[in-house]
CSV table of C-alpha atoms in Angstrom, one decimal:
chain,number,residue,atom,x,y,z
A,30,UNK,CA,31.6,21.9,-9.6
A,31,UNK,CA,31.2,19.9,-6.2
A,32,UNK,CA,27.5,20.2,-4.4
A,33,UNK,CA,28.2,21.4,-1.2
A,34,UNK,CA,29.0,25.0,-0.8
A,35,UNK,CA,31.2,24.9,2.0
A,36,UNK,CA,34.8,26.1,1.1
A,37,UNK,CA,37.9,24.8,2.8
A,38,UNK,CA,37.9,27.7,5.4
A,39,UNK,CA,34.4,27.2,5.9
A,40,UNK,CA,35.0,23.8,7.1
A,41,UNK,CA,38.7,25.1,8.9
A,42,UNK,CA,36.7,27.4,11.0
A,43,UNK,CA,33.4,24.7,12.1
A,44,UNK,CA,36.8,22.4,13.0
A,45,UNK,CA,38.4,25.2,15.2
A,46,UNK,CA,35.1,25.9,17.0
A,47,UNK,CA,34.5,21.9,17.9
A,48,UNK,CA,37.8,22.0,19.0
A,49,UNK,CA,38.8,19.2,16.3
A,50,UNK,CA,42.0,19.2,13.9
A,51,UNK,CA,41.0,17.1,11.0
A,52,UNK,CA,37.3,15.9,9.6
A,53,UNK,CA,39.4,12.7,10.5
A,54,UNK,CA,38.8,13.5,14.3
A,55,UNK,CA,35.1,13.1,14.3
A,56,UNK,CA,35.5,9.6,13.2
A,57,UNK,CA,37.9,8.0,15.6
A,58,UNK,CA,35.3,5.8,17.3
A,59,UNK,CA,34.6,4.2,14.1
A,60,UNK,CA,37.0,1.1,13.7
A,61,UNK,CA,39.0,1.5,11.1
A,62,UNK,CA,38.5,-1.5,9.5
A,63,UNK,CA,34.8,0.0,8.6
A,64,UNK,CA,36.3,3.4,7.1
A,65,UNK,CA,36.1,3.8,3.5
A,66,UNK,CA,40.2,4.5,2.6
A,67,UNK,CA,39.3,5.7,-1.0
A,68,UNK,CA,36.3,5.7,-3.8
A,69,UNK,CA,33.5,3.4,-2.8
A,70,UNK,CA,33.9,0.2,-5.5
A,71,UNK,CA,31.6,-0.2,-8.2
A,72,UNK,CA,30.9,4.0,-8.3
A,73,UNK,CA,32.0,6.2,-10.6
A,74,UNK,CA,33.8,9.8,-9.5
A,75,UNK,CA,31.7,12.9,-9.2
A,76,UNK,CA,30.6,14.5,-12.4
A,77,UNK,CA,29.1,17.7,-13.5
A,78,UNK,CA,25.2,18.0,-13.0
A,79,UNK,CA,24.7,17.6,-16.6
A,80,UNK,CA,26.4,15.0,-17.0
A,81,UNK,CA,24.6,13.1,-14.2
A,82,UNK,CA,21.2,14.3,-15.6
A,83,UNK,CA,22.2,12.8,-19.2
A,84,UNK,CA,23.5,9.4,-17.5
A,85,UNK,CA,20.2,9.0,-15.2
A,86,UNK,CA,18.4,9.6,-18.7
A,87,UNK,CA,19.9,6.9,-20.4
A,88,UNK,CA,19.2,4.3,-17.0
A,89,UNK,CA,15.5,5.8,-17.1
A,90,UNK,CA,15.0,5.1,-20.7
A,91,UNK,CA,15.5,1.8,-19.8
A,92,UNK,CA,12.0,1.3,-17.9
A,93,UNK,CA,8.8,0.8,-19.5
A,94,UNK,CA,6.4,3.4,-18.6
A,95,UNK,CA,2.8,1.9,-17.6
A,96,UNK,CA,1.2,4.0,-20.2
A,97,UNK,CA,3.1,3.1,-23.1
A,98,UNK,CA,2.2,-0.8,-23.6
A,99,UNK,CA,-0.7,-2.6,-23.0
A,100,UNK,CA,-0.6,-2.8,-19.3
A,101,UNK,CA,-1.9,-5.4,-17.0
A,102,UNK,CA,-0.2,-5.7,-14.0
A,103,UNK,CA,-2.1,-5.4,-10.2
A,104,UNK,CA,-1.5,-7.2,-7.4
A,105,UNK,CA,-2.2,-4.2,-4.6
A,106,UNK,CA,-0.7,-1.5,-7.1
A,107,UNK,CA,-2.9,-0.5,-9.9
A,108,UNK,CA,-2.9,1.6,-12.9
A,109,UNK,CA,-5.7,4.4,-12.8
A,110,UNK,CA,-6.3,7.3,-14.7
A,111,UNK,CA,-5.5,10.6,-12.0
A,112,UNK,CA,-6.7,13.3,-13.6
A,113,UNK,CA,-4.1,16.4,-14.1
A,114,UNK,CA,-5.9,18.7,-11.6
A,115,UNK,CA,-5.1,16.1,-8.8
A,116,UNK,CA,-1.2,16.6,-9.7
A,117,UNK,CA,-2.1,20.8,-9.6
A,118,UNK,CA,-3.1,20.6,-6.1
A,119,UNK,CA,-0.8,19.0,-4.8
A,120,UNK,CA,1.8,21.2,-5.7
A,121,UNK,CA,0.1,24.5,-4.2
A,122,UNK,CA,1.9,25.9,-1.5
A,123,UNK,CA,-0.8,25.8,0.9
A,124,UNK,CA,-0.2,21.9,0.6
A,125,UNK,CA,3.2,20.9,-0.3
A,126,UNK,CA,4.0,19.2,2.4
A,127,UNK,CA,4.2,15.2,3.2
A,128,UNK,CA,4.0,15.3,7.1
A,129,UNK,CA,1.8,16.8,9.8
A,130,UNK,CA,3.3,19.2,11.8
A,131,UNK,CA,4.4,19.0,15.8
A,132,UNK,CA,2.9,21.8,16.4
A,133,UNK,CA,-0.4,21.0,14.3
A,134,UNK,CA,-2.6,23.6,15.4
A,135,UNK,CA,-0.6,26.1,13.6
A,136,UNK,CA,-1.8,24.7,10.3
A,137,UNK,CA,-5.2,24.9,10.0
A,138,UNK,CA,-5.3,24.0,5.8
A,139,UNK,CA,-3.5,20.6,6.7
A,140,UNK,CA,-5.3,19.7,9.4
A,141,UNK,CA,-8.5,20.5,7.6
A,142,UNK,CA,-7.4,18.3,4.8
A,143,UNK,CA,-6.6,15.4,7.0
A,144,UNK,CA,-10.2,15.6,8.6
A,145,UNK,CA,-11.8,15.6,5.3
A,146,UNK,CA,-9.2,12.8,4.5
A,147,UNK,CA,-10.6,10.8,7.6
A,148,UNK,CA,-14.4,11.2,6.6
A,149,UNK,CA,-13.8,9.8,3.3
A,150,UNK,CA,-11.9,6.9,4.4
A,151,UNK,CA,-14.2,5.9,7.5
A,152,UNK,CA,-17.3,6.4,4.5
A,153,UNK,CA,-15.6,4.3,2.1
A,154,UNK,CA,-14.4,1.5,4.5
A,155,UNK,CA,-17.6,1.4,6.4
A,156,UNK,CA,-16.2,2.0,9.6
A,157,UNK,CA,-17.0,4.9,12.6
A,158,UNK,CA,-13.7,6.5,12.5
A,159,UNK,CA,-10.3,6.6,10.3
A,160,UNK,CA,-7.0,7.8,10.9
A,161,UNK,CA,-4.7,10.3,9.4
A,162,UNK,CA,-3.2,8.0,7.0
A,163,UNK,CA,-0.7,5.3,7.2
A,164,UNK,CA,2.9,4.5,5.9
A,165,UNK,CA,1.4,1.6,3.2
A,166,UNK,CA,-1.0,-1.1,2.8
A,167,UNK,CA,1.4,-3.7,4.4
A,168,UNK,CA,2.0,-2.1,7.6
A,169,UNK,CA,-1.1,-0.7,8.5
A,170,UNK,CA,-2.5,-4.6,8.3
A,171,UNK,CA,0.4,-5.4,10.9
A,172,UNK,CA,-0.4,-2.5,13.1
A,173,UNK,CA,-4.0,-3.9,12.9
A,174,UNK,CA,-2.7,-7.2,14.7
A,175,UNK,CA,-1.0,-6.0,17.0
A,176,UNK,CA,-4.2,-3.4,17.9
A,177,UNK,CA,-5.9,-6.8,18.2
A,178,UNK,CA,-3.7,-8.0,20.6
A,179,UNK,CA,-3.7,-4.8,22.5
A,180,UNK,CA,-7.8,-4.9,22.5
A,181,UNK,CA,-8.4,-9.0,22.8
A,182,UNK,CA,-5.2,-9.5,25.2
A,183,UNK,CA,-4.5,-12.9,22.6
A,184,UNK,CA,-1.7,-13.1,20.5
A,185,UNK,CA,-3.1,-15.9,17.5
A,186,UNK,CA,-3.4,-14.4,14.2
A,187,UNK,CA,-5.1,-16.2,12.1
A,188,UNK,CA,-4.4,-15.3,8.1
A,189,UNK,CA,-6.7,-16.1,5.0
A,190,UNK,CA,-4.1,-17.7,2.2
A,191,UNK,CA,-5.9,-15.1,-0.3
A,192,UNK,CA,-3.8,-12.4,1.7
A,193,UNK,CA,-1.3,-10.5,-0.3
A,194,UNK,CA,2.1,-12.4,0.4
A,195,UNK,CA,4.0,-9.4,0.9
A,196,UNK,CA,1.4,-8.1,3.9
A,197,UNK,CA,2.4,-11.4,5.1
A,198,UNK,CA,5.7,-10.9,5.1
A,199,UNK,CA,5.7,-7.9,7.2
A,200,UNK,CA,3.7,-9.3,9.7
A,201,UNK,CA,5.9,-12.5,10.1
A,202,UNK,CA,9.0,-10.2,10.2
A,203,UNK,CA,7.3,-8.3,12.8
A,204,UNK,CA,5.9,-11.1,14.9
A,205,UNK,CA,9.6,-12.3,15.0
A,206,UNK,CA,10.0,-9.1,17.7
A,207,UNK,CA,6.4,-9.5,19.2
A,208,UNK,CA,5.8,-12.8,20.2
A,209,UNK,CA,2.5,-12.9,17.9
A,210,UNK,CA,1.8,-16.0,16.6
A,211,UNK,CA,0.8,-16.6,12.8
A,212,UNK,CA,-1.3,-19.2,11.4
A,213,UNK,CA,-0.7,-18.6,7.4
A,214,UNK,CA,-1.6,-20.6,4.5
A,215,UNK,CA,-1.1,-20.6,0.6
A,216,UNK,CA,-3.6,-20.2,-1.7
A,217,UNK,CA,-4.6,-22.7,-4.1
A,218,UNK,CA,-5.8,-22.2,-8.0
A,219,UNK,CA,-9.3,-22.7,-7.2
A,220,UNK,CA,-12.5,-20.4,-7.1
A,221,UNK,CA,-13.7,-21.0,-4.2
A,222,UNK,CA,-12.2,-18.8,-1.0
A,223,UNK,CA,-10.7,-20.4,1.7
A,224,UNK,CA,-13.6,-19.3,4.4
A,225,UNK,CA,-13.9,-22.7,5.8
A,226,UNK,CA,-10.6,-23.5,6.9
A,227,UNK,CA,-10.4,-20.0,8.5
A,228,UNK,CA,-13.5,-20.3,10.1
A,229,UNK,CA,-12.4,-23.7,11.1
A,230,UNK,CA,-8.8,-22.1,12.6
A,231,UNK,CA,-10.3,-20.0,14.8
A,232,UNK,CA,-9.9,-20.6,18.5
A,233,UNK,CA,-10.2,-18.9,22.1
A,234,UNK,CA,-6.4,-18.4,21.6
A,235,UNK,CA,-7.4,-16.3,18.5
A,236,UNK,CA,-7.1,-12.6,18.9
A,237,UNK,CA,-7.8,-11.6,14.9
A,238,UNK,CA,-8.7,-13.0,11.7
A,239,UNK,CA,-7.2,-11.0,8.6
A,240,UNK,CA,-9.3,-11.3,5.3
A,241,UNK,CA,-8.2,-9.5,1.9
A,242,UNK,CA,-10.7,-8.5,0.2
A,243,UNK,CA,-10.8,-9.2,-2.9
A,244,UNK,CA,-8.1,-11.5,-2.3
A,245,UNK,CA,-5.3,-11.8,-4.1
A,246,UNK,CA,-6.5,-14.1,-6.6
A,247,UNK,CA,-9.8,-11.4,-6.8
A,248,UNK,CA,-12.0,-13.9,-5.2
A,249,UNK,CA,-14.4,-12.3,-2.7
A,250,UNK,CA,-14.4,-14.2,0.4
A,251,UNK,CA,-17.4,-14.0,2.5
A,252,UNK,CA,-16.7,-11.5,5.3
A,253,UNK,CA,-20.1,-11.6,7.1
A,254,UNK,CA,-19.7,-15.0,8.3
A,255,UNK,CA,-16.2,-15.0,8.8
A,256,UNK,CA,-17.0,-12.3,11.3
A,257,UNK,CA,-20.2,-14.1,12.9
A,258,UNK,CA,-17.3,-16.7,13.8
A,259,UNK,CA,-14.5,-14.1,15.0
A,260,UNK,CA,-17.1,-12.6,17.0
A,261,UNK,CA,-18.2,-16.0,18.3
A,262,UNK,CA,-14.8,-16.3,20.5
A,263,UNK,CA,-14.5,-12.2,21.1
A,264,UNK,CA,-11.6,-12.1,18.4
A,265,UNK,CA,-11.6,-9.3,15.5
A,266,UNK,CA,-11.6,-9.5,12.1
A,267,UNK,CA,-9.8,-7.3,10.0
A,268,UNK,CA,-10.4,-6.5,6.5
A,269,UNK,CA,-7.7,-5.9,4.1
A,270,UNK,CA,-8.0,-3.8,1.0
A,271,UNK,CA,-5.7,-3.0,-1.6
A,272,UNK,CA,-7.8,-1.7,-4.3
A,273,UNK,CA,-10.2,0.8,-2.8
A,274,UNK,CA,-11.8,1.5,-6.1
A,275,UNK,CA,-13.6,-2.0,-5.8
A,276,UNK,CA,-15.7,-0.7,-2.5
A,277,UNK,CA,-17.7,1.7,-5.1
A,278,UNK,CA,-18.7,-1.9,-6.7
A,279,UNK,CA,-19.2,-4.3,-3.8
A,280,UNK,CA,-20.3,-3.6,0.2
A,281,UNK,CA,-18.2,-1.8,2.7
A,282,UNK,CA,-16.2,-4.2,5.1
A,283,UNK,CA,-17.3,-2.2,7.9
A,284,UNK,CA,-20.6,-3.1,6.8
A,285,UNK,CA,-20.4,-7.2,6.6
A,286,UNK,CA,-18.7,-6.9,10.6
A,287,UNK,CA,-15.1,-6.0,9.7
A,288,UNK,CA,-13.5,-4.3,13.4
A,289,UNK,CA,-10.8,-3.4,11.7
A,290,UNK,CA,-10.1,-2.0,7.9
A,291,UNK,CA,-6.6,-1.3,7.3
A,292,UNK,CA,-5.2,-1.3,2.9
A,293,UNK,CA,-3.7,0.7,0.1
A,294,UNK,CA,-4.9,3.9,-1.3
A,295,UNK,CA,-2.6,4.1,-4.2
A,296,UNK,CA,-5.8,3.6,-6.3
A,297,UNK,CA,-7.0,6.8,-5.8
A,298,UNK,CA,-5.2,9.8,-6.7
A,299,UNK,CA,-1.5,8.3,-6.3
A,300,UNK,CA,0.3,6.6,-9.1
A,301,UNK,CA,2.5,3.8,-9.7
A,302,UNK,CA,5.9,5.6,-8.6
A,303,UNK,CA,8.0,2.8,-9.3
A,304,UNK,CA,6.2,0.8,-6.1
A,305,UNK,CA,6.0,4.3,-3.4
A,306,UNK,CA,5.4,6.4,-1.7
A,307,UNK,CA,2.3,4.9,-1.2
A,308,UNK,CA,-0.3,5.9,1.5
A,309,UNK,CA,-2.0,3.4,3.7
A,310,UNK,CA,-5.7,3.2,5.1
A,311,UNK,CA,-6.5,2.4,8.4
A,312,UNK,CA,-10.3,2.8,10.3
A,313,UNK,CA,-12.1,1.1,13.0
A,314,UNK,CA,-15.3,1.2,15.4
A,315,UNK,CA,-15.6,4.0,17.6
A,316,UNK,CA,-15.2,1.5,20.6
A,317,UNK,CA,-11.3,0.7,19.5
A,318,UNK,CA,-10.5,3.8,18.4
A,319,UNK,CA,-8.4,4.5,22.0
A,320,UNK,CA,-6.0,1.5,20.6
A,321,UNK,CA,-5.7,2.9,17.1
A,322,UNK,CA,-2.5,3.4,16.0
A,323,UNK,CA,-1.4,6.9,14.1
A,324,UNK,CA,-3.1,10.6,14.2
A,325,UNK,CA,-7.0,11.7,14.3
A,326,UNK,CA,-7.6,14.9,13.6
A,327,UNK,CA,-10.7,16.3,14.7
A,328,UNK,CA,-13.0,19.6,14.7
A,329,UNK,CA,-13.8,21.7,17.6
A,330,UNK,CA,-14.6,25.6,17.8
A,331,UNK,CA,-12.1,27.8,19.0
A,332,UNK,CA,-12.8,31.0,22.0
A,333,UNK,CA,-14.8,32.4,19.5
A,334,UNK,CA,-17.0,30.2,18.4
A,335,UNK,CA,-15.5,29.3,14.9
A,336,UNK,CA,-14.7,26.1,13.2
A,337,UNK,CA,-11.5,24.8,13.5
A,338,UNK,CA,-9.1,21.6,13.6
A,339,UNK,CA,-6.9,20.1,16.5
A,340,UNK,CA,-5.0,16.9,16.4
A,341,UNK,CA,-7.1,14.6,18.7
A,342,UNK,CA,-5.5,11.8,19.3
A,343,UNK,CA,-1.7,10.9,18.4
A,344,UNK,CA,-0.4,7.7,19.7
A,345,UNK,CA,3.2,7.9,18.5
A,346,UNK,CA,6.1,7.7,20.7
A,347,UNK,CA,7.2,11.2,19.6
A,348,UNK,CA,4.1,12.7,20.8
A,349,UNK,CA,3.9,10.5,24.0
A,350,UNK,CA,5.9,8.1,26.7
A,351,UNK,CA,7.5,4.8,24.8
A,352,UNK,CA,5.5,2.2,26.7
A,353,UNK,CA,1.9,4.2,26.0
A,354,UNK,CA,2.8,4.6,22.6
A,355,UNK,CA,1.1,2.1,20.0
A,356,UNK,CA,3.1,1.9,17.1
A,357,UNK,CA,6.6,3.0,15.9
A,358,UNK,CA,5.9,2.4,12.4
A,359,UNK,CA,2.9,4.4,11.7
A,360,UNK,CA,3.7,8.2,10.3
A,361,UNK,CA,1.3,9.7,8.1
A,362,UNK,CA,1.7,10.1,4.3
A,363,UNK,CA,0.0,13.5,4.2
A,364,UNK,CA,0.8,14.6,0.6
A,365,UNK,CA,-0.4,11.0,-0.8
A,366,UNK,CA,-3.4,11.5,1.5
A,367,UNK,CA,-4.1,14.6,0.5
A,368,UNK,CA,-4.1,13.6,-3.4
A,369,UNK,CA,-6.4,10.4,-2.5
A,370,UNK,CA,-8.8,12.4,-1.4
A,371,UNK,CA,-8.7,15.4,-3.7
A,372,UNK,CA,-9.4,12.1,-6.7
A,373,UNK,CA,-12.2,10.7,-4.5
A,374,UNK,CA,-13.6,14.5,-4.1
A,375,UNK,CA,-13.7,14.4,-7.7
A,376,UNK,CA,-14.9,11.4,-8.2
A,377,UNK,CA,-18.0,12.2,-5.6
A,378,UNK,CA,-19.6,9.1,-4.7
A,379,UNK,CA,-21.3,8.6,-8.2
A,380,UNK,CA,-18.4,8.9,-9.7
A,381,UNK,CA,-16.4,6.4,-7.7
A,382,UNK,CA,-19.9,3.8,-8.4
A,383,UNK,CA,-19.6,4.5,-12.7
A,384,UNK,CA,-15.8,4.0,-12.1
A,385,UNK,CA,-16.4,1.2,-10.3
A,386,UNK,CA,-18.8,-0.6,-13.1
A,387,UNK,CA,-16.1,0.5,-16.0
A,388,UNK,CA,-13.4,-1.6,-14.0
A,389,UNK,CA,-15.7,-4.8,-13.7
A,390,UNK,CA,-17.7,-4.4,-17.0
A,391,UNK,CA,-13.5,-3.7,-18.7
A,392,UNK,CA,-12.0,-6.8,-16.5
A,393,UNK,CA,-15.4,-9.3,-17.5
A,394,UNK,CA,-14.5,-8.4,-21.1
A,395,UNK,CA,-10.9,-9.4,-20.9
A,396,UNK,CA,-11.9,-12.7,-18.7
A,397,UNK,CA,-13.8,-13.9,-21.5
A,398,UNK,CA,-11.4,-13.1,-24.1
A,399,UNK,CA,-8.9,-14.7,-22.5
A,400,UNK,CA,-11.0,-17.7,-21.7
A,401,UNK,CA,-11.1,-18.2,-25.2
A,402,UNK,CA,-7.2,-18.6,-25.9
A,403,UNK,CA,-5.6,-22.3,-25.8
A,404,UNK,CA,-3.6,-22.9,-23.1
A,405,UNK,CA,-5.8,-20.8,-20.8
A,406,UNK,CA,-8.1,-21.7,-17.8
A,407,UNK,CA,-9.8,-18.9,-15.9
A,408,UNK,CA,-9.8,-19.4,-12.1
A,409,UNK,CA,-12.4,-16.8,-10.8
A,410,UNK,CA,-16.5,-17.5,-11.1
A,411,UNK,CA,-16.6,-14.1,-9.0
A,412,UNK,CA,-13.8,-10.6,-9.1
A,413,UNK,CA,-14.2,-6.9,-9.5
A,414,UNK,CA,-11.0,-5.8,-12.0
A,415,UNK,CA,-8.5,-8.3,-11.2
A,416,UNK,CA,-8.3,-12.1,-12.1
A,417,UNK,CA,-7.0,-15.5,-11.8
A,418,UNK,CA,-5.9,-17.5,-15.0
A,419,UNK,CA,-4.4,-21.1,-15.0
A,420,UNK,CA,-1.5,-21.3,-18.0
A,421,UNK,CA,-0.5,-24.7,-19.7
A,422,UNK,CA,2.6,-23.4,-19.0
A,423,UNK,CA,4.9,-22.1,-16.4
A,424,UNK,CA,3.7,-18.2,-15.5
A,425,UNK,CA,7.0,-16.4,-15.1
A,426,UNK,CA,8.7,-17.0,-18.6
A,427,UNK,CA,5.9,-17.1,-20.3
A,428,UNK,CA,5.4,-12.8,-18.7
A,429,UNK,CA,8.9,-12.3,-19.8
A,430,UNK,CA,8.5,-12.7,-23.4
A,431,UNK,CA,5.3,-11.1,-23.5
A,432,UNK,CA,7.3,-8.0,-21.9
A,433,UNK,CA,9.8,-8.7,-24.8
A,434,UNK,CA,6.9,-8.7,-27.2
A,435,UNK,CA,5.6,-5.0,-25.6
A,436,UNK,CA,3.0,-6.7,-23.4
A,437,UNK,CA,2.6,-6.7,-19.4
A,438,UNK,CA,0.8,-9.3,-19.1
A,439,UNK,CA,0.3,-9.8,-15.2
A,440,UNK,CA,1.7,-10.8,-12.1
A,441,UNK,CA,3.2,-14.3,-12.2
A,442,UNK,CA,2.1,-16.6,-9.0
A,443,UNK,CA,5.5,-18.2,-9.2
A,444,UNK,CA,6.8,-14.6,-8.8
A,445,UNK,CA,4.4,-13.9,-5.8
A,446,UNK,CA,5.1,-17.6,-4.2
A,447,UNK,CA,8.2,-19.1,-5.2
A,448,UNK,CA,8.8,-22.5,-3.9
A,449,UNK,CA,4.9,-23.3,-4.5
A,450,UNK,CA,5.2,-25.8,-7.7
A,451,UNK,CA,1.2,-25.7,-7.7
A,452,UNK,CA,1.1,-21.9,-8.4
A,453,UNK,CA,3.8,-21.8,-11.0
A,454,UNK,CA,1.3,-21.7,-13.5
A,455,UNK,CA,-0.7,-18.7,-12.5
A,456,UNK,CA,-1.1,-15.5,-13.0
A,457,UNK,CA,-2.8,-12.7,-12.2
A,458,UNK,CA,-4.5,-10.2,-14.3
A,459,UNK,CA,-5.4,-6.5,-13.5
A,460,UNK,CA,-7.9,-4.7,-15.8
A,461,UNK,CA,-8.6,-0.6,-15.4
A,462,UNK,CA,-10.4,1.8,-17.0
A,463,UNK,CA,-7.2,2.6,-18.8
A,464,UNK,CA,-7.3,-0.8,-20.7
A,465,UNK,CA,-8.8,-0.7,-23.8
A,466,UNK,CA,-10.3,-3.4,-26.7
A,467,UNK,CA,-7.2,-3.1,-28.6
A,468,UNK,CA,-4.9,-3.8,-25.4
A,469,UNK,CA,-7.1,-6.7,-24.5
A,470,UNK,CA,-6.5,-8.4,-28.0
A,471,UNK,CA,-3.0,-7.4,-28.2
A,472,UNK,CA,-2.7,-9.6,-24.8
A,473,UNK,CA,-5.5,-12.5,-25.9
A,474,UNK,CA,-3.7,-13.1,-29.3
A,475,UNK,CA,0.5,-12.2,-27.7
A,476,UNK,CA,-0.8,-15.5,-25.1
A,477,UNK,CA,-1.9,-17.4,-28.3
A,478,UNK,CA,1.3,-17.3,-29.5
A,479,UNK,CA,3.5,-17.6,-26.5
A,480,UNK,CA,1.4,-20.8,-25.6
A,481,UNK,CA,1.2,-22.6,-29.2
């Protein structure tokens, strides 16, 4: 049973009205040299669905699900428990959609949602106003450098080495096109933050300074006087978070100075999905909000005096001229949004505070379990759920036999930064509410015996 419906006289007749006498015609401006003259190698032939279903079983049966082994890996994606009535909403038909419309006004629900979306994430963040969501974590922080640049009219960016390595990466693969200019660091295996040498990088060239926070070793750098020095030389500071859970624990960037707060909302309402679709954050001051990339969606009243929801501001280039536009890579992820904020409605802001305190209170317990086993050197005097610990030996084999032995046991530092010999050792731990006493032992006494 082939997939596409279209019969052979289907297809005769599209031919005859194009004017074409082959499928072979619509391709002659392809060299023929880059024409596929049979099977592509290495695939098999079509099969029936069930078939397919039964072999994409089998290769699925081959991952471990997060919830069926003690599980401790983080790192900007994290394991939470999203209740069931998050996944119900979702799937109503009011809401099943992942994108805003082009003609917005027409639909009133999603625009409502994506305001509500907006207030939550300017609240949580600290910040005046929030977009309509973002692709991911990693390039909402590059569409927050290049804002700077737009705003400061400089072009040095100037990174904390506790930024995540892949939001690094993006940026330096997008400054490659941009002319930006990149001052980035490693980290090293210590407690202390690198604030100083940031503070002591900034320049009148400088047009941001980008701060994770926590970083990715979960120390928390001190973002108040790193912006008291950004400030200083009119650059920006942006503040990047990747587990949102950790501002119902410790003060909003927004708060401490932060211009800019652009990070990941998987956290909240989204799961692990195998690394996406994810659904980025991005908010700012009311005075940058003209160079903020992405959608706003606002509330007005209509001829008649009732509430309603218009897109306000849409910087795209499909909505306006190329060379006003500012961004290309900044779409919306609507349905992730719209589960992020059903979990945080939920949650409420006490909520999001007790969940906040069962991270840390979960994460101190396994720190000092851990601290306890031979071999094992915690990093961090300071983190909310997610941890630093030095190994006697190297990181990355000794997290593959744990995995053998039914334990994910972090994220290796030589994974994360691999020609850094002085990180090789590392590793990173996550702790959630989903981690319990049993899973912390099964991880305290699996090291034990890995590092005898």
């Amino acid at each position: 049973m082939r997939y596409l419906p279209l019969t052979p006289t289907d297809r005769a007749d599209m031919l005859r009205v194009i004017g074409a006498d082959s499928i072979d015609d619509l391709f002659v401006d392809v060299p023929e040299s880059a024409r596929l003259d049979g099977p592509v190698p290495g695939l098999p032939n079509h099969a029936s669905e069930l078939a397919v279903e039964r072999h994409l079983s089998k290769l699925a049966a081959k991952n471990v699900a997060a919830g069926s082994v003690p599980f401790f890996l983080g790192c900007g994606a994290y394991r939470h428990h999203v209740p069931a009535s998050v996944d119900h909403l979702i799937q109503r038909g009011e809401y099943l959609t992942a994108y805003t419309p082009y003609q917005p006004e027409i639909a009133q629900g999603t625009l409502q949602m994506l305001f509500e979306f907006q207030s939550q994430v300017a609240r949580l963040l600290g910040c005046d106003v929030a977009n309509a969501s973002m692709y991911d974590g990693s390039t909402a922080c590059w569409e927050a450098v290049t804002m700077a640049r737009r705003v400061t009219r400089k072009a040095k960016a100037v990174f904390s080495a506790g930024v995540h390595p892949h939001y690094v990466s993006v940026a330096t693969t997008m400054a490659k096109f941009t002319g930006d200019v990149l001052d980035v660091e490693q980290p090293e295996l210590v407690a202390e933050t690198d604030d100083d040498r940031v503070i002591a990088k900034i320049d009148a060239d400088t047009s941001c300074v980008v701060v994770q926070y926590p970083d990715i070793l979960g120390r928390i750098p001190d973002l108040k006087r790193i912006a008291e020095a950004a400030h200083a030389v009119k650059a920006l500071l942006i503040a990047v978070v990747t587990e949102p859970v950790a501002l119902g624990a410790i003060e909003a960037p927004g708060n401490l100075g932060a211009d800019i707060v652009v990070g990941e909302g998987q956290s909240l309402g989204v799961g692990l999905q195998f690394g996406g679709p994810y659904v980025g954050l991005f908010a700012c001051s009311d005075k940058l909000v003209r160079q903020m990339p992405g959608r706003l969606c606002g509330e007005t009243v209509d001829a008649e005096g009732k509430r309603g929801f218009v897109l306000t501001l849409s910087t795209r280039e499909q909505h306006i001229r190329r060379e006003k536009a500012t961004s290309n890579i900044c779409t919306n992820s609507g349905l992730c949004a719209l589960a992020f904020s059903i979990h945080l409605t939920l949650l409420g802001e006490k909520g999001l505070r007790q969940l906040a305190s069962v991270n840390h209170a979960r994460a101190c317990a396994a720190a000092d379990r851990l601290a306890q086993v031979p071999g094992v050197e915690l990093v961090n005097t300071s983190f909310f759920n997610e941890f630093t610990v030095k190994l006697s030996k190297e990181a990355r084999p000794v997290v593959r036999e744990l995995a053998d032995r039914g334990v994910l046991a972090g994220v290796s530092l030589g994974r994360l930064y691999p020609n850094e010999e002085a990180l090789a050792n590392g590793l990173v731990v996550a702790v959630t509410e989903t981690v319990t006493d049993e899973d912390i032992e099964a991880l305290a006494t699996a090291l034990e015996e890995v590092l005898a």
